[in-house]
mmCIF file of C-alpha atoms in Angstrom:
data_model
loop_
_atom_site.group_PDB
_atom_site.id
_atom_site.type_symbol
_atom_site.label_atom_id
_atom_site.label_comp_id
_atom_site.label_asym_id
_atom_site.label_seq_id
_atom_site.Cartn_x
_atom_site.Cartn_y
_atom_site.Cartn_z
ATOM 1 C CA MET O 1 131.485 99.063 67.898
ATOM 2 C CA THR O 2 132.257 97.101 71.064
ATOM 3 C CA PHE O 3 134.270 94.617 69.017
ATOM 4 C CA PHE O 4 136.276 97.509 67.558
ATOM 5 C CA VAL O 5 137.041 98.857 71.026
ATOM 6 C CA LEU O 6 138.137 95.452 72.295
ATOM 7 C CA ILE O 7 140.433 94.833 69.328
ATOM 8 C CA PHE O 8 142.130 98.228 69.408
ATOM 9 C CA GLU O 9 142.259 98.685 73.178
ATOM 10 C CA ASP O 10 146.017 98.078 73.345
ATOM 11 C CA THR O 11 146.599 100.451 70.435
ATOM 12 C CA VAL O 12 144.616 103.187 72.167
ATOM 13 C CA TYR O 13 146.719 102.813 75.324
ATOM 14 C CA GLU O 14 149.895 102.955 73.238
ATOM 15 C CA VAL O 15 148.734 106.151 71.527
ATOM 16 C CA ARG O 16 147.862 107.637 74.933
ATOM 17 C CA ASP O 17 151.383 106.849 76.162
ATOM 18 C CA ILE O 18 152.898 108.546 73.111
ATOM 19 C CA PHE O 19 150.773 111.662 73.639
ATOM 20 C CA GLU O 20 151.593 111.782 77.352
ATOM 21 C CA SER O 21 155.318 111.449 76.667
ATOM 22 C CA ALA O 22 154.976 114.375 74.238
ATOM 23 C CA GLY O 23 153.562 116.491 77.067
ATOM 24 C CA ILE O 24 149.950 116.606 75.900
ATOM 25 C CA SER O 25 147.542 116.727 78.846
ATOM 26 C CA GLU O 26 145.124 113.900 79.586
ATOM 27 C CA GLY O 27 142.163 116.218 79.026
ATOM 28 C CA ASN O 28 143.282 117.062 75.491
ATOM 29 C CA ILE O 29 143.945 113.398 74.717
ATOM 30 C CA SER O 30 140.420 112.537 75.846
ATOM 31 C CA ILE O 31 138.992 115.302 73.658
ATOM 32 C CA MET O 32 140.901 113.983 70.648
ATOM 33 C CA PHE O 33 139.505 110.471 71.111
ATOM 34 C CA LYS O 34 135.975 111.820 71.592
ATOM 35 C CA THR O 35 136.353 113.890 68.434
ATOM 36 C CA LEU O 36 137.505 110.820 66.515
ATOM 37 C CA ALA O 37 134.465 108.894 67.768
ATOM 38 C CA ILE O 38 132.116 111.710 66.717
ATOM 39 C CA CYS O 39 133.683 111.759 63.245
ATOM 40 C CA CYS O 40 133.283 108.000 62.818
ATOM 41 C CA ILE O 41 129.700 107.934 64.077
ATOM 42 C CA THR O 42 128.751 110.931 61.935
ATOM 43 C CA HIS O 43 130.265 109.370 58.819
ATOM 44 C CA ILE O 44 128.495 106.034 59.380
ATOM 45 C CA THR O 45 125.186 107.780 60.079
ATOM 46 C CA ALA O 46 125.444 109.952 56.968
ATOM 47 C CA GLU O 47 126.302 106.972 54.762
ATOM 48 C CA ILE O 48 123.351 104.971 56.106
ATOM 49 C CA CYS O 49 121.058 107.928 55.401
ATOM 50 C CA ARG O 50 122.446 108.277 51.866
ATOM 51 C CA ASP O 51 121.990 104.557 51.223
ATOM 52 C CA SER O 52 118.371 104.962 52.303
ATOM 53 C CA GLY O 53 117.906 107.835 49.867
ATOM 54 C CA GLU O 54 117.705 110.504 52.550
ATOM 55 C CA ASN O 55 120.335 112.969 51.350
ATOM 56 C CA ALA O 56 118.900 115.896 53.305
ATOM 57 C CA ILE O 57 119.079 113.996 56.585
ATOM 58 C CA ALA O 58 122.636 112.881 55.727
ATOM 59 C CA SER O 59 123.656 116.492 55.186
ATOM 60 C CA ALA O 60 122.023 117.493 58.462
ATOM 61 C CA ALA O 61 123.863 114.696 60.309
ATOM 62 C CA GLU O 62 127.174 115.869 58.856
ATOM 63 C CA LEU O 63 126.407 119.454 59.835
ATOM 64 C CA TRP O 64 125.584 118.463 63.421
ATOM 65 C CA GLY O 65 128.727 116.324 63.563
ATOM 66 C CA ARG O 66 130.856 119.249 62.431
ATOM 67 C CA GLY O 67 129.210 121.458 65.024
ATOM 68 C CA ALA O 68 129.867 118.926 67.787
ATOM 69 C CA VAL O 69 133.528 118.668 66.777
ATOM 70 C CA LEU O 70 133.811 122.449 66.728
ATOM 71 C CA VAL O 71 132.339 122.828 70.213
ATOM 72 C CA LEU O 72 134.389 119.932 71.584
ATOM 73 C CA GLY O 73 137.590 121.380 70.127
ATOM 74 C CA ILE O 74 137.365 124.772 71.853
ATOM 75 C CA PRO O 75 139.503 123.754 74.897
ATOM 76 C CA VAL O 76 142.193 122.324 72.609
ATOM 77 C CA PHE O 77 142.205 125.535 70.582
ATOM 78 C CA LYS O 78 142.568 127.584 73.786
ATOM 79 C CA ALA O 79 145.550 125.454 74.847
ATOM 80 C CA PHE O 80 147.073 125.954 71.408
ATOM 81 C CA LEU O 81 146.711 129.732 71.718
ATOM 82 C CA GLN O 82 148.328 129.654 75.168
ATOM 83 C CA ILE O 83 151.327 127.806 73.725
ATOM 84 C CA ILE O 84 151.627 130.425 70.977
ATOM 85 C CA GLU O 85 151.490 133.208 73.611
ATOM 86 C CA LYS O 86 154.371 131.581 75.491
ATOM 87 C CA ILE O 87 156.436 131.405 72.310
ATOM 88 C CA ILE O 88 155.799 135.045 71.440
#
């Protein structure tokens, strides 16, 4: 995981610059990266559990990952609704 972060560090900064130039706040950018990390970790965990023959635990890990993404995405959803209110 550390190796992945070191390799793609420049790419992450480039993506951050693109989001910032599009007017997306730093808080929402951080939430998006955290959500991506949760998705990756959840997928890896579920696949390891499935390879070990523990399908029930894999399903539980996926469920908890989805719940974490849902809770983490609430501020982004609120910002989205505020943008829609401004348009209407």
